[in-house]
mmCIF file of C-alpha atoms and ligand atoms in Angstrom:
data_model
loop_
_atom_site.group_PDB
_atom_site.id
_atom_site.type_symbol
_atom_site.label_atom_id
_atom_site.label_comp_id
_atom_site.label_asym_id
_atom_site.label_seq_id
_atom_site.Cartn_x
_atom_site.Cartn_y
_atom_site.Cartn_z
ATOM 1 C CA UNK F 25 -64.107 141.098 -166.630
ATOM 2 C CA UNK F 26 -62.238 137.626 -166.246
ATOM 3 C CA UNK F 27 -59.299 136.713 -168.173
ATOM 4 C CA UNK F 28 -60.665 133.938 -170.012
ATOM 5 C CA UNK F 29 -58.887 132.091 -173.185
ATOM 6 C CA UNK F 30 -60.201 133.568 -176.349
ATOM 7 C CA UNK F 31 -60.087 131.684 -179.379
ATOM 8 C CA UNK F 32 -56.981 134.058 -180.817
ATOM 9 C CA UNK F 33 -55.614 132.164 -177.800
ATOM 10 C CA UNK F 34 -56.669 128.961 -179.205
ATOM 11 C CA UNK F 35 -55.260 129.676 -182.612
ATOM 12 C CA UNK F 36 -51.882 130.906 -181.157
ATOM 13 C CA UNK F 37 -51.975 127.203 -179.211
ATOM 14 C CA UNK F 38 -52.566 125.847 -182.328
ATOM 15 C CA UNK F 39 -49.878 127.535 -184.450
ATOM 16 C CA UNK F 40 -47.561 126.860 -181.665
ATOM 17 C CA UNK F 41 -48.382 122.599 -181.906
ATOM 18 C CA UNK F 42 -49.533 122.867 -178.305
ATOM 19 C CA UNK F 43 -52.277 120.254 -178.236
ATOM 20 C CA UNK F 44 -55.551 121.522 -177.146
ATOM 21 C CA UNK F 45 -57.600 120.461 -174.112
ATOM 22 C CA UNK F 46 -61.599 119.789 -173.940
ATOM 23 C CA UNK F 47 -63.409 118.436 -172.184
ATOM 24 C CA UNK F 48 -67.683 118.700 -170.858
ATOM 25 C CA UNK F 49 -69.174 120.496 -168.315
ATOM 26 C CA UNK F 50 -72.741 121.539 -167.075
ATOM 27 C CA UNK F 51 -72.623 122.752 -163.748
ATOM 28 C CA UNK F 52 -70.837 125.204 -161.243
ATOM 29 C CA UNK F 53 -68.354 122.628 -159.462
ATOM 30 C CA UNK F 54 -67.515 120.698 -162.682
ATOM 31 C CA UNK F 55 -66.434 123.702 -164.078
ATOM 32 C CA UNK F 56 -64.625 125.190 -161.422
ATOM 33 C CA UNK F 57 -62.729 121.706 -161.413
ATOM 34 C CA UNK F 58 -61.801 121.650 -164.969
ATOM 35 C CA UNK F 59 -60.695 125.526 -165.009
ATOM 36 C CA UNK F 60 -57.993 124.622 -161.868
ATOM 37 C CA UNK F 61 -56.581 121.654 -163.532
ATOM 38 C CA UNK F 62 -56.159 124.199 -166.605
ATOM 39 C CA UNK F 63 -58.067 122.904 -169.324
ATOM 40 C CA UNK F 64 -57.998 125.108 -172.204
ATOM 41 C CA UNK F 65 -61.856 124.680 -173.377
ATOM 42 C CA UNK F 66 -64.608 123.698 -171.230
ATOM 43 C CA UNK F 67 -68.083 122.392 -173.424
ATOM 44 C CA UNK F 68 -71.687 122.690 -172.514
ATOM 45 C CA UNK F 69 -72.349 119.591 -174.633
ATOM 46 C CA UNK F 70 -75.577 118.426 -175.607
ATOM 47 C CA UNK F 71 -74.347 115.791 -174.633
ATOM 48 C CA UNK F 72 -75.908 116.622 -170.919
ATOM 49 C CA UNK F 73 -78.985 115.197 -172.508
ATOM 50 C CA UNK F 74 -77.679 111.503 -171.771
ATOM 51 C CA UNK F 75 -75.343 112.174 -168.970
ATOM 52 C CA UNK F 76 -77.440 114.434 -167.228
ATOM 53 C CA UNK F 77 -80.637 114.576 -168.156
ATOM 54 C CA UNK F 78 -81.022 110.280 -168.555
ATOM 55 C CA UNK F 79 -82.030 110.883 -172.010
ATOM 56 C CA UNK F 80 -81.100 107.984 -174.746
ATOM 57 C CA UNK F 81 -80.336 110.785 -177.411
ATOM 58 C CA UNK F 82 -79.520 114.392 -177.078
ATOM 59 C CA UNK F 83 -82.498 114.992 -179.484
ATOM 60 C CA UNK F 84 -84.627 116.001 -176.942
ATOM 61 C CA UNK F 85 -82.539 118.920 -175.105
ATOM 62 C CA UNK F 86 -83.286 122.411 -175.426
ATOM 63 C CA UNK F 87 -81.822 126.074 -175.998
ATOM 64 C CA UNK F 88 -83.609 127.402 -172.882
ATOM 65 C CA UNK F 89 -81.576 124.344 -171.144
ATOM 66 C CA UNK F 90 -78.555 124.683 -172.717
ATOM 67 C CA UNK F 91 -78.603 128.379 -171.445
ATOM 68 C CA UNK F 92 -79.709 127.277 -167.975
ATOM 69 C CA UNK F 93 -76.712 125.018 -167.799
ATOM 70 C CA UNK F 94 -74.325 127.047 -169.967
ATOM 71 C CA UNK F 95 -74.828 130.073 -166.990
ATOM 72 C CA UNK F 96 -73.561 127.415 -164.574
ATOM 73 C CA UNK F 97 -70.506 126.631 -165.931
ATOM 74 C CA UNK F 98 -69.567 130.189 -166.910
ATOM 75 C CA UNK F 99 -69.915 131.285 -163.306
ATOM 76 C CA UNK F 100 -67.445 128.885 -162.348
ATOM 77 C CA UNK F 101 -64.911 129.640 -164.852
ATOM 78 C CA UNK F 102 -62.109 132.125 -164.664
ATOM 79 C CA UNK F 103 -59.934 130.464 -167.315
ATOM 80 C CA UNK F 104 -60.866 128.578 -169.753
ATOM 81 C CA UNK F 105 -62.328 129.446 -173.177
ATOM 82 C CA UNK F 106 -66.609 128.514 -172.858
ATOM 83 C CA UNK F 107 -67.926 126.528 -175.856
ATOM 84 C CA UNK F 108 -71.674 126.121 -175.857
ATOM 85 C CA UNK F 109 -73.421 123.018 -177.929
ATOM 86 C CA UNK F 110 -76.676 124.749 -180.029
ATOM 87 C CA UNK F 111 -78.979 121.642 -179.336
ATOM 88 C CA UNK F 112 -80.906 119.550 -182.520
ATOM 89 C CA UNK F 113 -83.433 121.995 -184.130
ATOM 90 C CA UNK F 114 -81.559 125.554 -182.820
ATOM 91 C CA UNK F 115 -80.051 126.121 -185.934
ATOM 92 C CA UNK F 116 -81.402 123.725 -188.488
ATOM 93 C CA UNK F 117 -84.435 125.315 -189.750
ATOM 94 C CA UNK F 118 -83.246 129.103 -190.917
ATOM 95 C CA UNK F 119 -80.595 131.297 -190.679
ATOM 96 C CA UNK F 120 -82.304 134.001 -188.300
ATOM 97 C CA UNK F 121 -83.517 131.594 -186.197
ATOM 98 C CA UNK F 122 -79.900 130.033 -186.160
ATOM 99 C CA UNK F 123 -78.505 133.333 -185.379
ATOM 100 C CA UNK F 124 -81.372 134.315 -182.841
ATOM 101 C CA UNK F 125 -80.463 131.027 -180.811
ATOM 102 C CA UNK F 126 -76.382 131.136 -180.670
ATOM 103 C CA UNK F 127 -76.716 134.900 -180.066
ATOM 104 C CA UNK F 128 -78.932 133.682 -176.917
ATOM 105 C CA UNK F 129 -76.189 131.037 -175.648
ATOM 106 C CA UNK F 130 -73.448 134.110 -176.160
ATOM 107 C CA UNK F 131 -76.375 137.191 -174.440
ATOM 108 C CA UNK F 132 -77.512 135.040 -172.011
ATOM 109 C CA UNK F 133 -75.992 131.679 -171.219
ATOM 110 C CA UNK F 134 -72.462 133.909 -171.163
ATOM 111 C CA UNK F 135 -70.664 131.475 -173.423
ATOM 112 C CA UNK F 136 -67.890 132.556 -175.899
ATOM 113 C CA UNK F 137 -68.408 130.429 -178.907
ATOM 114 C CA UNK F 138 -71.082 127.683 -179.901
ATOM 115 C CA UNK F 139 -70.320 124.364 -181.315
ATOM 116 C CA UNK F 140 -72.982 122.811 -184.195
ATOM 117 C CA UNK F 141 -72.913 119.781 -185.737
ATOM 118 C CA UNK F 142 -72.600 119.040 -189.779
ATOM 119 C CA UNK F 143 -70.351 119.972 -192.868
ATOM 120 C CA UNK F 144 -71.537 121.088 -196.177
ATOM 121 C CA UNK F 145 -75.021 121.380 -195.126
ATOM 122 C CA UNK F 146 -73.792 124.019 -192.185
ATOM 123 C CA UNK F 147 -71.778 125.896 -194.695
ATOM 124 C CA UNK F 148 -73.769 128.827 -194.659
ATOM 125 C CA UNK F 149 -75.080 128.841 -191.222
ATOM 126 C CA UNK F 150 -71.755 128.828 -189.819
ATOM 127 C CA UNK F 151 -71.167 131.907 -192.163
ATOM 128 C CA UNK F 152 -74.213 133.442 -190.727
ATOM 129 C CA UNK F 153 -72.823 133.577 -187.343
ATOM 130 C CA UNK F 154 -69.517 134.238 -187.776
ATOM 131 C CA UNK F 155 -70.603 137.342 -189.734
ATOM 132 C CA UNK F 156 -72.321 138.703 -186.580
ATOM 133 C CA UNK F 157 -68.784 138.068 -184.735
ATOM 134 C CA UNK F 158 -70.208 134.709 -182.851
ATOM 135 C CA UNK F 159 -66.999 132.202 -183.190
ATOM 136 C CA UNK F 160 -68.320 128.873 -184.468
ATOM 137 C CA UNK F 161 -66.754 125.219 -183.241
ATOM 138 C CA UNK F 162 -68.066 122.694 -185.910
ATOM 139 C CA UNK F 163 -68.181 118.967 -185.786
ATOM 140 C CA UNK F 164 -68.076 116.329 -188.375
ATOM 141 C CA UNK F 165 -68.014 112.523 -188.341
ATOM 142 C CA UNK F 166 -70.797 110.504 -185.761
ATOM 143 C CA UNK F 167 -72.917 113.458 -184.954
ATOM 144 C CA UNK F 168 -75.097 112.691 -182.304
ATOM 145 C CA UNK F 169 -77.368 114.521 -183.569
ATOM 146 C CA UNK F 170 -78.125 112.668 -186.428
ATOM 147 C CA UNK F 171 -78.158 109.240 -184.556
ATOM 148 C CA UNK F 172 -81.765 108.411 -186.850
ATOM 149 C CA UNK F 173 -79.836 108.826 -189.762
ATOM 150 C CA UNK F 174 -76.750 106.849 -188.945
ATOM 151 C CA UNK F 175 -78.929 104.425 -187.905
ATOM 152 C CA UNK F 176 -77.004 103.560 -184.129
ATOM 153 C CA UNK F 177 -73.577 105.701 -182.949
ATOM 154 C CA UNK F 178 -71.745 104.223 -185.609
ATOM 155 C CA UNK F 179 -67.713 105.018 -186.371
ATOM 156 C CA UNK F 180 -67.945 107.059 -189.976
ATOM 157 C CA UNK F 181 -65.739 107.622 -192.694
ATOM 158 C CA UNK F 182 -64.589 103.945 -193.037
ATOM 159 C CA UNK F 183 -65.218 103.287 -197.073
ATOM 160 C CA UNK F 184 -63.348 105.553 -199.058
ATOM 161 C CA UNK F 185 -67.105 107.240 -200.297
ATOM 162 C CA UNK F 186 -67.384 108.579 -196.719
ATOM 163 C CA UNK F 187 -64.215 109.468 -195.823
ATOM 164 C CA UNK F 188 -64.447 111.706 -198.965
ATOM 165 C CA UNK F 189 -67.518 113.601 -198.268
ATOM 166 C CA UNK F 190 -66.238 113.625 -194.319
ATOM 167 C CA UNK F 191 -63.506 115.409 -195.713
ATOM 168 C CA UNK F 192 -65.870 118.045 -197.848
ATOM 169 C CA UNK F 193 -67.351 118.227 -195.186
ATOM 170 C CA UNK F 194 -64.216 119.508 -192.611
ATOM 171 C CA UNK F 195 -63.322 121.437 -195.608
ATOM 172 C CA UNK F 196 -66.578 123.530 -195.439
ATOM 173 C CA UNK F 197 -66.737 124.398 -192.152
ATOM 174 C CA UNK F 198 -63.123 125.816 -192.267
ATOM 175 C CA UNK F 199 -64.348 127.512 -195.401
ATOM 176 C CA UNK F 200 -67.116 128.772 -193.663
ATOM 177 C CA UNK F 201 -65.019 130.518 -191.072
ATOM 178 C CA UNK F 202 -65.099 128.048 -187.815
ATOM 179 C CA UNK F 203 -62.261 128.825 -185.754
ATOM 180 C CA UNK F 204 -61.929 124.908 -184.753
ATOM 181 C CA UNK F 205 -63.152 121.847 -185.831
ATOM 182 C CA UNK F 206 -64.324 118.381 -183.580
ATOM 183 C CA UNK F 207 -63.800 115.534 -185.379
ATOM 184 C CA UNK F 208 -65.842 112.501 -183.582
ATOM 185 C CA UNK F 209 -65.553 108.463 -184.369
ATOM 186 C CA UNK F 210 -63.934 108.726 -187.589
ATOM 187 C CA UNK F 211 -60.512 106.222 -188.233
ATOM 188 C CA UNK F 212 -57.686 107.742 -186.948
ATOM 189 C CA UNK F 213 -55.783 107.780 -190.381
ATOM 190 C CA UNK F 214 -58.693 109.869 -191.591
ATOM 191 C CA UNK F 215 -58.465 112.072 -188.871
ATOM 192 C CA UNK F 216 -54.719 112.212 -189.613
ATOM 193 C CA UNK F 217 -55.201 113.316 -192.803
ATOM 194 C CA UNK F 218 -57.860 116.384 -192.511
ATOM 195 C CA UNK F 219 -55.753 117.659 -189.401
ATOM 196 C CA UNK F 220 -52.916 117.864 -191.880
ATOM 197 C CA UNK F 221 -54.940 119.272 -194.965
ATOM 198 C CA UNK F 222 -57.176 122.150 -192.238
ATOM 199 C CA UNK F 223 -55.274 125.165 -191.580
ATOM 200 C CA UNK F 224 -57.713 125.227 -187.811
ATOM 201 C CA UNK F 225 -57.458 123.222 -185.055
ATOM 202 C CA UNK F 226 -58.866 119.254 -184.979
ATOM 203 C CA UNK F 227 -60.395 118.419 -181.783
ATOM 204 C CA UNK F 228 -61.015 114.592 -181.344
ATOM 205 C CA UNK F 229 -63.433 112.522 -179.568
ATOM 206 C CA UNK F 230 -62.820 109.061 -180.873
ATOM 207 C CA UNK F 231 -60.633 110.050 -184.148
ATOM 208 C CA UNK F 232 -56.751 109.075 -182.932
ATOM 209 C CA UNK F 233 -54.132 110.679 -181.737
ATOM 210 C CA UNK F 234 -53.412 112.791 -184.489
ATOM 211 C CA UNK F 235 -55.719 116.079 -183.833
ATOM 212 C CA UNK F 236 -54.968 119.384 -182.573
ATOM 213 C CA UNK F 237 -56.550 118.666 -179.492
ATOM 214 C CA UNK F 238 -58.611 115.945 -177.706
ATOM 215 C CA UNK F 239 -61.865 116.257 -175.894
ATOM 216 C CA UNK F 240 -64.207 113.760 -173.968
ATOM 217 C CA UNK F 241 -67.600 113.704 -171.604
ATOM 218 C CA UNK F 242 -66.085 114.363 -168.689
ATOM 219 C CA UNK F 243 -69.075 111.979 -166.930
ATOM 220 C CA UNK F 244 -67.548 109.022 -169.367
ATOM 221 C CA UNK F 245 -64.387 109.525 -168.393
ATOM 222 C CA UNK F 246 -64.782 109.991 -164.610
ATOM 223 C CA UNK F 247 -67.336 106.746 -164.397
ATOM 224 C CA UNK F 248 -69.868 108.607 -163.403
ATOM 225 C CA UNK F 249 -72.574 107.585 -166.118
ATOM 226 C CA UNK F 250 -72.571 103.685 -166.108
ATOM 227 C CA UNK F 251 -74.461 103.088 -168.908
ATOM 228 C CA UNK F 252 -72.423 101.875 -172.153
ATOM 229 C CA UNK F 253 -68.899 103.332 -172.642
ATOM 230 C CA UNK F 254 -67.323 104.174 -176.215
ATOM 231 C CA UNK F 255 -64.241 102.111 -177.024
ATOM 232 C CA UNK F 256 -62.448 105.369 -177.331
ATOM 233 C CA UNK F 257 -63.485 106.271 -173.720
ATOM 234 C CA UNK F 258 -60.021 106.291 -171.038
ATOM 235 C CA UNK F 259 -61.982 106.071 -167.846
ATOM 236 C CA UNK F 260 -59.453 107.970 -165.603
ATOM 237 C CA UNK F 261 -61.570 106.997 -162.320
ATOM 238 C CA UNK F 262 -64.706 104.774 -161.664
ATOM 239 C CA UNK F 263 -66.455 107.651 -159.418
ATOM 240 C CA UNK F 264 -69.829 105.165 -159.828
ATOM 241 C CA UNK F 265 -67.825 102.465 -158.138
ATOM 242 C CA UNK F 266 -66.138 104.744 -155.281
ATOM 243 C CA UNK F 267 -69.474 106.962 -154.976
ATOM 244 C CA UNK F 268 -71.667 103.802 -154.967
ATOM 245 C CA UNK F 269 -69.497 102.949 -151.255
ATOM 246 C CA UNK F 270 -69.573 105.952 -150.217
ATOM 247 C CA UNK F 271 -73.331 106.394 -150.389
ATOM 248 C CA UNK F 272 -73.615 102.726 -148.969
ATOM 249 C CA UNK F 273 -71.697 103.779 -145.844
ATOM 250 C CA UNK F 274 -73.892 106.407 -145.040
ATOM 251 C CA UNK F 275 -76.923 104.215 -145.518
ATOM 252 C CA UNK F 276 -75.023 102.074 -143.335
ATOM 253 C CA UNK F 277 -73.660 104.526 -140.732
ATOM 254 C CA UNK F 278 -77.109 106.368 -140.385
ATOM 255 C CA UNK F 279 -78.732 103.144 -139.914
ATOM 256 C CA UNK F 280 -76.496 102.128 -137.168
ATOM 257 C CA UNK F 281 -76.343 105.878 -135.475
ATOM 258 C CA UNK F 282 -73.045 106.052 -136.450
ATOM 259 C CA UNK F 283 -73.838 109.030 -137.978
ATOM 260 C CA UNK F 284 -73.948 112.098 -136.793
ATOM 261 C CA UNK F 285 -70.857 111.623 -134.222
ATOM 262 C CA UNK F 286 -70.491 113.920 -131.745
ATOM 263 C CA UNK F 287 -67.890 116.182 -133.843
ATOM 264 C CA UNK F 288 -70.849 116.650 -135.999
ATOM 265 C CA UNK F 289 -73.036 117.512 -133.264
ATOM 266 C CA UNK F 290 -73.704 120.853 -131.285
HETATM 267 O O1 KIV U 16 -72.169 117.047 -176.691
HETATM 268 C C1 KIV U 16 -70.974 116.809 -176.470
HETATM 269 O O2 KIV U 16 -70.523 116.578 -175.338
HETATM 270 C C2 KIV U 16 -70.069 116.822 -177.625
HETATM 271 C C3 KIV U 16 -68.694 116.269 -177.431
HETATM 272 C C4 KIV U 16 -68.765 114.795 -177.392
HETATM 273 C C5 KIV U 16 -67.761 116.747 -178.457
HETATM 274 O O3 KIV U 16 -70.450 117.225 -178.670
#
């Protein structure tokens, strides 16, 4: 079996103020990447639904692909703790079905916790799964998922109404038993403030600098997805840029018989 972070691991991290690294995978080589460069959790996000997949929301993505994907990055992880997204309408509708679905990601996708999105309203699905041992990551504030409702990927919690019920809302899921917490595009005061009144780790996407731990799409913040960028994206590299030359030098070199040289040849 491989020594992978568990999320007693996490909480020590936590109690010890070391922040907490994030960030997304969904395949082998991404993974195998992230686990060198020793991030602590890697994510099967949803979020693979845009990235990937060329979606506009993650509404449409599945459990059977979020399993497909979630195998992928578990074979190429040693390390890290494996966090799997349960996609829009895996564990909204009832609790067996909610429990049938994240025991799936866990049985068969190999991951070690799943992440869903909502507060009060998750309360007792959270509870569900924790009580059959499957650790929970929760997520308040802009919730993808509920993009229709929001009406656009808005920043929430900024009138005093929502930041209250935001705060209910990170209050439940710690009730309910999540071992961790992502807080996304919420003000960073507000995000100051429920790190400080949670007693389990913050992980923020677009909530400040004062969480537990940050996470981001890794395809944001490598450039490789060029459609709109978050404010709160730090694009470490433009890999669309740099790949975008390569690609045209091998259209180029081909063209020319540049390509294959004889060092490529037998
Ligand atoms: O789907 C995803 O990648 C996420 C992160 C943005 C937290 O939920």
């Amino acid at each position: 079996m491989k020594k992978a972070k568990t999320v007693l691991d996490i909480r020590r991290q936590y109690e010890e103020g070391v922040r907490i690294t994030m960030l997304t995978a969904y395949d082998y080589p991404m993974a195998r990447l992230l686990d060198k460069a020793g991030i602590d959790i890697i994510l099967i996000g949803d979020s693979l639904g845009t990235v990937v997949a060329g979606y506009d929301t993650t509404l449409p993505v599945t459990l059977e692909e979020m399993i497909y994907h979630t195998r992928m990055v578990v074979r190429g992880t040693e390390k890290a703790l494996v966090v799997a997204d349960l996609p829009f309408l895996s564990y909204q509708v009832d609790l067996p079905s909610a429990r049938l679905n994240a025991g799936r990601l866990v049985k068969e996708g190999g991951a070690h916790a799943v992440k869903l999105e909502g507060g009060v309203a998750m309360r007792d699905t959270i509870r569900a799964l924790v009580d059959i041992d499957i650790p929970v990551m929760g997520h308040v504030g802009l919730t993808p998922q509920s993009v229709h409702r929001m009406g656009g990927y808005r920043v929430q919690g900024r009138k005093e109404e929502e930041a209250r019920r935001l705060l209910e809302d990170a209050r439940a899921v710690e009730e309910a038993g999540a071992f961790s917490i992502v807080l996304e595009g919420i003000p960073a005061a507000l995000a100051e403030r429920i790190t400080a009144e949670l007693h389990i780790p913050t992980i923020g996407i677009g909530a400040g600098v004062h969480c537990s731990g940050q996470v981001l799409v890794t395809q944001d913040m490598i450039g490789l997805c060029d459609k709109f960028s978050p404010k709160f994206v730090k694009k470490y590299v433009d890999l669309s840029e740099v790949l975008g030359e390569v690609f045209g030098t091998y259209v180029r070199e081909v063209q020319e018989g540049a390509f294959p040289a004889e060092e490529h040849s037998f």
